[in-house]
PDB file of C-alpha atoms and ligand atoms in Angstrom:
ATOM      1  CA  MET A  25       4.043  23.365   1.477  1.00 50.00           C
ATOM      2  CA  HIS A  26       6.227  23.316   4.536  1.00 51.00           C
ATOM      3  CA  ARG A  27       8.000  19.987   5.407  1.00 51.00           C
ATOM      4  CA  LEU A  28       7.620  19.242   9.120  1.00 53.00           C
ATOM      5  CA  VAL A  29      10.292  17.229  10.756  1.00 50.00           C
ATOM      6  CA  ILE A  30       8.712  15.109  13.428  1.00 59.00           C
ATOM      7  CA  SER A  31       9.437  11.464  14.681  1.00 78.00           C
ATOM      8  CA  MET A  32       6.541   9.630  13.280  1.00 92.00           C
ATOM      9  CA  LYS A  33       6.128   5.798  12.678  1.00 96.00           C
ATOM     10  CA  LEU A  34       3.122   5.036  10.783  1.00 96.00           C
ATOM     11  CA  VAL A  35       1.639   2.011   9.105  1.00 96.00           C
ATOM     12  CA  ILE A  36      -0.879   2.180   6.192  1.00 96.00           C
ATOM     13  CA  PHE A  37      -3.433  -0.608   5.568  1.00 93.00           C
ATOM     14  CA  GLY A  38      -5.589  -0.558   2.477  1.00 90.00           C
ATOM     15  CA  PRO A  39      -6.882  -3.058  -0.072  1.00 88.00           C
ATOM     16  CA  PRO A  40      -5.392  -3.074  -3.570  1.00 82.00           C
ATOM     17  CA  SER A  41      -6.655  -0.101  -5.779  1.00 80.00           C
ATOM     18  CA  ALA A  42      -7.838   1.786  -2.608  1.00 87.00           C
ATOM     19  CA  GLY A  43      -5.242   4.630  -3.498  1.00 84.00           C
ATOM     20  CA  LYS A  44      -2.806   3.567  -0.736  1.00 86.00           C
ATOM     21  CA  GLY A  45       0.305   4.269  -2.811  1.00 84.00           C
ATOM     22  CA  THR A  46      -0.958   7.692  -3.743  1.00 85.00           C
ATOM     23  CA  GLN A  47      -1.742   8.617  -0.148  1.00 92.00           C
ATOM     24  CA  ALA A  48       1.622   7.144   1.172  1.00 92.00           C
ATOM     25  CA  GLN A  49       3.466   9.327  -1.278  1.00 89.00           C
ATOM     26  CA  LYS A  50       1.629  12.489  -0.088  1.00 92.00           C
ATOM     27  CA  LEU A  51       2.060  11.676   3.582  1.00 95.00           C
ATOM     28  CA  SER A  52       5.829  10.949   2.934  1.00 94.00           C
ATOM     29  CA  LYS A  53       6.316  14.294   1.431  1.00 93.00           C
ATOM     30  CA  LYS A  54       4.282  16.271   3.952  1.00 94.00           C
ATOM     31  CA  TYR A  55       5.909  14.647   6.905  1.00 92.00           C
ATOM     32  CA  GLY A  56       9.397  14.256   5.630  1.00 92.00           C
ATOM     33  CA  ILE A  57       9.554  10.510   6.261  1.00 95.00           C
ATOM     34  CA  PRO A  58      10.304   7.762   3.816  1.00 96.00           C
ATOM     35  CA  GLN A  59       7.660   5.409   2.490  1.00 95.00           C
ATOM     36  CA  VAL A  60       8.975   1.848   3.235  1.00 96.00           C
ATOM     37  CA  ALA A  61       6.912  -0.357   0.787  1.00 92.00           C
ATOM     38  CA  THR A  62       7.679  -3.997   1.276  1.00 92.00           C
ATOM     39  CA  GLY A  63       6.549  -4.984  -2.215  1.00 87.00           C
ATOM     40  CA  ASP A  64       8.881  -2.452  -3.893  1.00 88.00           C
ATOM     41  CA  LEU A  65      11.809  -3.492  -1.528  1.00 93.00           C
ATOM     42  CA  LEU A  66      11.219  -7.213  -2.413  1.00 93.00           C
ATOM     43  CA  ARG A  67      11.010  -6.506  -6.170  1.00 90.00           C
ATOM     44  CA  GLU A  68      14.244  -4.496  -5.908  1.00 93.00           C
ATOM     45  CA  HIS A  69      15.986  -7.411  -4.129  1.00 93.00           C
ATOM     46  CA  VAL A  70      14.736  -9.991  -6.913  1.00 93.00           C
ATOM     47  CA  ALA A  71      15.941  -7.513  -9.690  1.00 94.00           C
ATOM     48  CA  LYS A  72      19.429  -7.415  -8.095  1.00 96.00           C
ATOM     49  CA  LYS A  73      19.479 -11.085  -7.352  1.00 96.00           C
ATOM     50  CA  THR A  74      20.486 -10.606  -3.650  1.00 94.00           C
ATOM     51  CA  PRO A  75      20.253 -13.626  -1.312  1.00 93.00           C
ATOM     52  CA  ILE A  76      16.828 -12.287  -0.193  1.00 93.00           C
ATOM     53  CA  GLY A  77      15.753 -11.844  -3.735  1.00 94.00           C
ATOM     54  CA  ILE A  78      16.773 -15.395  -4.673  1.00 95.00           C
ATOM     55  CA  LYS A  79      14.791 -16.794  -1.689  1.00 94.00           C
ATOM     56  CA  VAL A  80      11.617 -14.697  -2.236  1.00 93.00           C
ATOM     57  CA  LYS A  81      11.336 -14.762  -6.065  1.00 91.00           C
ATOM     58  CA  SER A  82       9.047 -17.717  -6.185  1.00 90.00           C
ATOM     59  CA  TYR A  83       6.689 -16.240  -3.603  1.00 87.00           C
ATOM     60  CA  LEU A  84       6.482 -12.918  -5.502  1.00 83.00           C
ATOM     61  CA  ASP A  85       5.720 -14.855  -8.789  1.00 83.00           C
ATOM     62  CA  SER A  86       2.939 -16.706  -7.209  1.00 80.00           C
ATOM     63  CA  GLY A  87       1.345 -13.992  -5.110  1.00 74.00           C
ATOM     64  CA  ARG A  88       2.039 -15.904  -1.872  1.00 81.00           C
ATOM     65  CA  LEU A  89       3.416 -14.192   1.245  1.00 85.00           C
ATOM     66  CA  GLY A  90       7.151 -14.474   1.697  1.00 91.00           C
ATOM     67  CA  PRO A  91       8.521 -16.044   4.932  1.00 94.00           C
ATOM     68  CA  ASP A  92       8.157 -13.806   7.980  1.00 94.00           C
ATOM     69  CA  ASP A  93      11.664 -14.075   9.221  1.00 94.00           C
ATOM     70  CA  LEU A  94      13.171 -12.886   5.919  1.00 94.00           C
ATOM     71  CA  ILE A  95      10.673 -10.006   5.604  1.00 95.00           C
ATOM     72  CA  VAL A  96      11.240  -8.964   9.172  1.00 95.00           C
ATOM     73  CA  GLN A  97      14.996  -9.016   8.517  1.00 93.00           C
ATOM     74  CA  MET A  98      14.695  -6.862   5.454  1.00 94.00           C
ATOM     75  CA  ILE A  99      12.420  -4.271   7.108  1.00 96.00           C
ATOM     76  CA  GLY A 100      14.685  -4.263  10.155  1.00 95.00           C
ATOM     77  CA  GLU A 101      17.636  -3.462   7.880  1.00 93.00           C
ATOM     78  CA  ARG A 102      15.761  -0.834   5.967  1.00 95.00           C
ATOM     79  CA  VAL A 103      14.450   1.159   8.959  1.00 95.00           C
ATOM     80  CA  SER A 104      17.995   1.270  10.528  1.00 95.00           C
ATOM     81  CA  LYS A 105      19.101   3.424   7.624  1.00 96.00           C
ATOM     82  CA  PRO A 106      19.878   7.078   8.389  1.00 95.00           C
ATOM     83  CA  ASP A 107      16.844   8.363   6.372  1.00 95.00           C
ATOM     84  CA  CYS A 108      14.537   6.625   8.832  1.00 96.00           C
ATOM     85  CA  ILE A 109      15.826   8.571  11.873  1.00 92.00           C
ATOM     86  CA  ASN A 110      12.730  10.806  12.053  1.00 90.00           C
ATOM     87  CA  GLY A 111      10.289   8.007  11.357  1.00 95.00           C
ATOM     88  CA  TYR A 112       8.809   6.050   8.477  1.00 97.00           C
ATOM     89  CA  LEU A 113       5.813   5.110   6.832  1.00 97.00           C
ATOM     90  CA  LEU A 114       5.165   1.151   6.386  1.00 96.00           C
ATOM     91  CA  ASP A 115       3.307   0.130   3.363  1.00 93.00           C
ATOM     92  CA  GLY A 116       2.718  -3.578   2.959  1.00 91.00           C
ATOM     93  CA  PHE A 117       4.022  -4.478   6.303  1.00 95.00           C
ATOM     94  CA  PRO A 118       3.167  -5.961   8.764  1.00 95.00           C
ATOM     95  CA  ARG A 119       0.998  -8.421   6.728  1.00 91.00           C
ATOM     96  CA  THR A 120       0.730 -11.182   9.365  1.00 90.00           C
ATOM     97  CA  ILE A 121       0.206 -11.447  13.195  1.00 91.00           C
ATOM     98  CA  GLY A 122       3.771 -12.642  13.405  1.00 93.00           C
ATOM     99  CA  GLN A 123       5.209  -9.735  11.564  1.00 95.00           C
ATOM    100  CA  ALA A 124       3.322  -7.402  13.851  1.00 95.00           C
ATOM    101  CA  GLN A 125       4.699  -9.048  16.901  1.00 94.00           C
ATOM    102  CA  GLU A 126       8.280  -8.729  15.589  1.00 95.00           C
ATOM    103  CA  LEU A 127       7.654  -5.178  14.622  1.00 95.00           C
ATOM    104  CA  GLU A 128       6.508  -4.540  18.303  1.00 94.00           C
ATOM    105  CA  LYS A 129       9.920  -6.019  19.487  1.00 94.00           C
ATOM    106  CA  MET A 130      11.683  -3.481  17.181  1.00 92.00           C
ATOM    107  CA  THR A 131       9.803  -0.166  17.858  1.00 92.00           C
ATOM    108  CA  ASP A 132       6.602   1.381  18.806  1.00 92.00           C
ATOM    109  CA  ILE A 133       4.108   2.226  16.164  1.00 94.00           C
ATOM    110  CA  ASP A 134       2.423   5.702  16.504  1.00 94.00           C
ATOM    111  CA  LEU A 135      -0.543   5.206  14.283  1.00 96.00           C
ATOM    112  CA  VAL A 136      -2.128   2.639  11.959  1.00 97.00           C
ATOM    113  CA  LEU A 137      -4.099   4.360   9.110  1.00 97.00           C
ATOM    114  CA  ASN A 138      -6.746   1.806   7.854  1.00 96.00           C
ATOM    115  CA  ILE A 139      -8.206   2.884   4.594  1.00 95.00           C
ATOM    116  CA  VAL A 140     -11.833   1.473   4.534  1.00 94.00           C
ATOM    117  CA  VAL A 141     -13.508   1.207   0.970  1.00 93.00           C
ATOM    118  CA  ASP A 142     -16.521  -0.690  -0.194  1.00 93.00           C
ATOM    119  CA  PHE A 143     -15.252  -3.720  -1.974  1.00 92.00           C
ATOM    120  CA  GLU A 144     -17.706  -3.406  -4.977  1.00 94.00           C
ATOM    121  CA  ALA A 145     -16.614   0.164  -5.401  1.00 91.00           C
ATOM    122  CA  LEU A 146     -12.983  -1.007  -5.685  1.00 91.00           C
ATOM    123  CA  VAL A 147     -14.091  -3.749  -8.229  1.00 94.00           C
ATOM    124  CA  GLU A 148     -15.836  -1.105 -10.262  1.00 93.00           C
ATOM    125  CA  ARG A 149     -12.800   1.338 -10.006  1.00 88.00           C
ATOM    126  CA  ALA A 150     -10.262  -1.492 -11.073  1.00 89.00           C
ATOM    127  CA  VAL A 151     -12.349  -3.421 -13.674  1.00 93.00           C
ATOM    128  CA  GLY A 152     -13.332  -0.225 -15.616  1.00 94.00           C
ATOM    129  CA  ARG A 153      -9.752   1.017 -15.729  1.00 91.00           C
ATOM    130  CA  ARG A 154      -8.153   1.202 -19.251  1.00 95.00           C
ATOM    131  CA  ILE A 155      -4.595   2.168 -19.799  1.00 92.00           C
ATOM    132  CA  CYS A 156      -2.704   3.320 -22.809  1.00 93.00           C
ATOM    133  CA  PRO A 157       0.169   0.736 -23.437  1.00 92.00           C
ATOM    134  CA  LYS A 158       2.100   3.365 -25.275  1.00 95.00           C
ATOM    135  CA  CYS A 159       2.018   6.543 -23.060  1.00 93.00           C
ATOM    136  CA  ALA A 160       0.612   5.141 -19.919  1.00 85.00           C
ATOM    137  CA  ALA A 161      -2.495   7.586 -19.636  1.00 90.00           C
ATOM    138  CA  VAL A 162      -5.041   6.149 -17.414  1.00 88.00           C
ATOM    139  CA  TYR A 163      -8.898   6.165 -18.388  1.00 93.00           C
ATOM    140  CA  HIS A 164     -11.979   4.680 -16.924  1.00 93.00           C
ATOM    141  CA  VAL A 165     -15.087   3.310 -18.972  1.00 94.00           C
ATOM    142  CA  LYS A 166     -17.396   5.376 -16.639  1.00 91.00           C
ATOM    143  CA  PHE A 167     -15.429   7.902 -14.553  1.00 87.00           C
ATOM    144  CA  ASN A 168     -12.803   9.195 -17.047  1.00 90.00           C
ATOM    145  CA  VAL A 169     -13.988   8.206 -20.497  1.00 94.00           C
ATOM    146  CA  PRO A 170     -11.717   9.038 -23.458  1.00 96.00           C
ATOM    147  CA  GLN A 171     -13.137  11.113 -26.356  1.00 97.00           C
ATOM    148  CA  ALA A 172     -13.309   8.203 -28.769  1.00 97.00           C
ATOM    149  CA  GLN A 173     -14.190   4.882 -27.259  1.00 96.00           C
ATOM    150  CA  GLY A 174     -11.268   2.604 -26.616  1.00 96.00           C
ATOM    151  CA  ILE A 175      -8.743   5.156 -27.948  1.00 97.00           C
ATOM    152  CA  CYS A 176      -6.134   7.274 -26.173  1.00 97.00           C
ATOM    153  CA  ASP A 177      -6.796  10.880 -26.291  1.00 97.00           C
ATOM    154  CA  LYS A 178      -3.068  11.726 -26.052  1.00 96.00           C
ATOM    155  CA  CYS A 179      -1.364   9.376 -28.527  1.00 97.00           C
ATOM    156  CA  GLY A 180      -4.311   7.746 -30.464  1.00 97.00           C
ATOM    157  CA  SER A 181      -3.421   4.140 -29.272  1.00 97.00           C
ATOM    158  CA  LYS A 182      -5.745   1.473 -28.605  1.00 97.00           C
ATOM    159  CA  LEU A 183      -6.530   1.268 -24.785  1.00 97.00           C
ATOM    160  CA  ILE A 184      -6.084  -2.039 -22.946  1.00 95.00           C
ATOM    161  CA  GLN A 185      -7.192  -3.490 -19.607  1.00 94.00           C
ATOM    162  CA  ARG A 186      -4.262  -4.588 -17.403  1.00 86.00           C
ATOM    163  CA  ASP A 187      -4.241  -8.360 -16.404  1.00 82.00           C
ATOM    164  CA  ASP A 188      -4.465  -7.638 -12.761  1.00 79.00           C
ATOM    165  CA  ASP A 189      -7.477  -5.433 -13.438  1.00 86.00           C
ATOM    166  CA  LYS A 190      -9.632  -8.328 -14.755  1.00 89.00           C
ATOM    167  CA  GLU A 191     -12.451  -8.871 -12.499  1.00 92.00           C
ATOM    168  CA  GLU A 192     -11.489 -12.381 -11.247  1.00 90.00           C
ATOM    169  CA  THR A 193      -7.941 -11.195 -10.299  1.00 86.00           C
ATOM    170  CA  VAL A 194      -9.446  -8.237  -8.612  1.00 88.00           C
ATOM    171  CA  ARG A 195     -11.734 -10.119  -6.408  1.00 91.00           C
ATOM    172  CA  ARG A 196      -8.898 -12.728  -5.681  1.00 86.00           C
ATOM    173  CA  ARG A 197      -6.728  -9.978  -4.409  1.00 84.00           C
ATOM    174  CA  LEU A 198      -9.428  -8.322  -2.402  1.00 89.00           C
ATOM    175  CA  ASN A 199     -10.087 -11.675  -0.722  1.00 88.00           C
ATOM    176  CA  VAL A 200      -6.535 -12.285   0.063  1.00 82.00           C
ATOM    177  CA  TYR A 201      -6.309  -8.902   1.556  1.00 87.00           C
ATOM    178  CA  LYS A 202      -9.485  -9.367   3.695  1.00 87.00           C
ATOM    179  CA  GLU A 203      -8.199 -12.600   5.090  1.00 88.00           C
ATOM    180  CA  GLN A 204      -4.760 -11.377   5.781  1.00 83.00           C
ATOM    181  CA  THR A 205      -5.372  -8.011   7.163  1.00 83.00           C
ATOM    182  CA  ALA A 206      -8.642  -8.433   9.126  1.00 82.00           C
ATOM    183  CA  PRO A 207      -6.889 -10.046  12.092  1.00 90.00           C
ATOM    184  CA  LEU A 208      -4.202  -7.265  11.999  1.00 93.00           C
ATOM    185  CA  VAL A 209      -6.811  -4.452  11.976  1.00 94.00           C
ATOM    186  CA  GLU A 210      -8.396  -5.981  15.134  1.00 93.00           C
ATOM    187  CA  HIS A 211      -4.904  -6.433  16.743  1.00 93.00           C
ATOM    188  CA  TYR A 212      -3.983  -2.630  16.296  1.00 94.00           C
ATOM    189  CA  ARG A 213      -7.567  -1.537  17.095  1.00 95.00           C
ATOM    190  CA  LYS A 214      -7.407  -3.221  20.490  1.00 93.00           C
ATOM    191  CA  LYS A 215      -4.154  -1.376  21.238  1.00 90.00           C
ATOM    192  CA  GLY A 216      -6.032   1.970  20.439  1.00 90.00           C
ATOM    193  CA  ARG A 217      -3.453   2.729  17.754  1.00 90.00           C
ATOM    194  CA  LEU A 218      -5.662   2.360  14.777  1.00 96.00           C
ATOM    195  CA  VAL A 219      -7.844   4.857  12.903  1.00 97.00           C
ATOM    196  CA  ASP A 220     -10.318   4.126  10.064  1.00 97.00           C
ATOM    197  CA  ILE A 221     -10.010   6.342   7.042  1.00 97.00           C
ATOM    198  CA  ASP A 222     -13.082   6.648   4.804  1.00 96.00           C
ATOM    199  CA  GLY A 223     -11.463   5.860   1.446  1.00 93.00           C
ATOM    200  CA  SER A 224     -14.542   6.466  -0.685  1.00 89.00           C
ATOM    201  CA  SER A 225     -13.965  10.254  -1.082  1.00 86.00           C
ATOM    202  CA  GLY A 226     -11.606  11.895  -3.388  1.00 85.00           C
ATOM    203  CA  ILE A 227      -7.734  11.966  -3.029  1.00 88.00           C
ATOM    204  CA  ASP A 228      -7.693  15.195  -1.212  1.00 94.00           C
ATOM    205  CA  ALA A 229     -10.467  14.372   1.180  1.00 95.00           C
ATOM    206  CA  VAL A 230      -8.896  11.044   2.267  1.00 95.00           C
ATOM    207  CA  PHE A 231      -5.597  12.685   2.674  1.00 97.00           C
ATOM    208  CA  ALA A 232      -7.089  15.535   4.920  1.00 97.00           C
ATOM    209  CA  GLN A 233      -8.482  12.769   7.181  1.00 97.00           C
ATOM    210  CA  MET A 234      -5.224  11.092   7.531  1.00 97.00           C
ATOM    211  CA  VAL A 235      -3.572  14.510   8.341  1.00 96.00           C
ATOM    212  CA  LYS A 236      -6.099  15.204  10.960  1.00 96.00           C
ATOM    213  CA  ALA A 237      -5.677  11.704  12.529  1.00 96.00           C
ATOM    214  CA  ILE A 238      -1.811  12.164  12.630  1.00 94.00           C
ATOM    215  CA  ASP A 239      -1.827  15.769  13.786  1.00 91.00           C
ATOM    216  CA  GLY A 240      -4.076  14.563  16.546  1.00 88.00           C
ATOM    217  CA  ILE A 241      -1.385  12.132  18.098  1.00 82.00           C
ATOM    218  CA  LYS A 242       1.581  14.291  17.464  1.00 65.00           C
ATOM    219  CA  LYS A 243       3.824  14.347  20.551  1.00 51.00           C
TER     220      LYS A 243
HETATM  221  P1  AMP B  14       2.751  -5.791  -2.826  1.00 95.97           P
HETATM  222  O1  AMP B  14       3.359  -4.939  -3.899  1.00 95.97           O
HETATM  223  O2  AMP B  14       2.635  -5.026  -1.512  1.00 95.97           O
HETATM  224  O3  AMP B  14       1.505  -6.206  -3.197  1.00 95.97           O
HETATM  225  O4  AMP B  14       3.621  -6.946  -2.669  1.00 95.97           O
HETATM  226  C1  AMP B  14       3.952  -7.828  -3.731  1.00 95.97           C
HETATM  227  C2  AMP B  14       4.342  -9.251  -3.091  1.00 95.97           C
HETATM  228  O5  AMP B  14       5.373  -9.095  -2.316  1.00 95.97           O
HETATM  229  C3  AMP B  14       3.261  -9.975  -2.257  1.00 95.97           C
HETATM  230  O6  AMP B  14       2.412 -10.592  -3.159  1.00 95.97           O
HETATM  231  C4  AMP B  14       4.151 -10.924  -1.429  1.00 95.97           C
HETATM  232  O7  AMP B  14       4.558 -12.069  -2.257  1.00 95.97           O
HETATM  233  C5  AMP B  14       5.334 -10.122  -1.048  1.00 95.97           C
HETATM  234  N1  AMP B  14       5.084  -9.277   0.185  1.00 95.97           N
HETATM  235  C6  AMP B  14       4.928  -7.954   0.227  1.00 95.97           C
HETATM  236  N2  AMP B  14       4.847  -7.603   1.438  1.00 95.97           N
HETATM  237  C7  AMP B  14       5.041  -8.694   2.200  1.00 95.97           C
HETATM  238  C8  AMP B  14       4.942  -9.140   3.607  1.00 95.97           C
HETATM  239  N3  AMP B  14       4.779  -8.095   4.597  1.00 95.97           N
HETATM  240  N4  AMP B  14       5.146 -10.390   4.092  1.00 95.97           N
HETATM  241  C9  AMP B  14       5.135 -11.342   3.031  1.00 95.97           C
HETATM  242  N5  AMP B  14       5.359 -11.190   1.745  1.00 95.97           N
HETATM  243  C10 AMP B  14       5.153  -9.808   1.313  1.00 95.97           C
END
């Protein structure tokens, strides 16, 4: 695959389990722009016990959003690094209208890719997921069934369900996403900078829609 170097500032919105991370990685590779994932950056700050990390730890632990000013400062610093010269892909930012307004003061966003997936399909996808605690292989009780029920094909370990794949947790995270993101979707839609991506098809089909949308706005 050829890497195209273009200046491109993208934002990706998508509920948990919608395949946002997978698509962000593929886009980052295709367009040669870094994926700037707020959650990953924050976890890194916490692990390194930086001043930002110390301030945001309790927010991360409780699943609440961190303070806008801190997050905006962190993103501002990250996108000023040399690897962002040709653009970047924001994943997990902005998450509030305040953050979107601050981002607008910093730069112009070329396109917001909004992954749309039916919530019930996401619940089914996440709740049925089983993972091997030993070798990290991923299965699904309906879509990717192991040969022997509940046992890893690769290493024979007993499969488990991740805590955050429990139905109650999945529904809570989806509701938080809906409440936080819906106003942002409308904000960018009004600006004519947002395109809906049907996230119900396979990984390659979703990626193809994104590439089409991006190539359609290339300067
Ligand atoms: P994520 O990995 O994107 O789900 O983010 C993990 C946690 O980091 C969230 O639950 C928040 O506590 C925090 N976080 C991530 N992005 C933001 C943001 N844009 N604004 C505020 N808090 C955030």
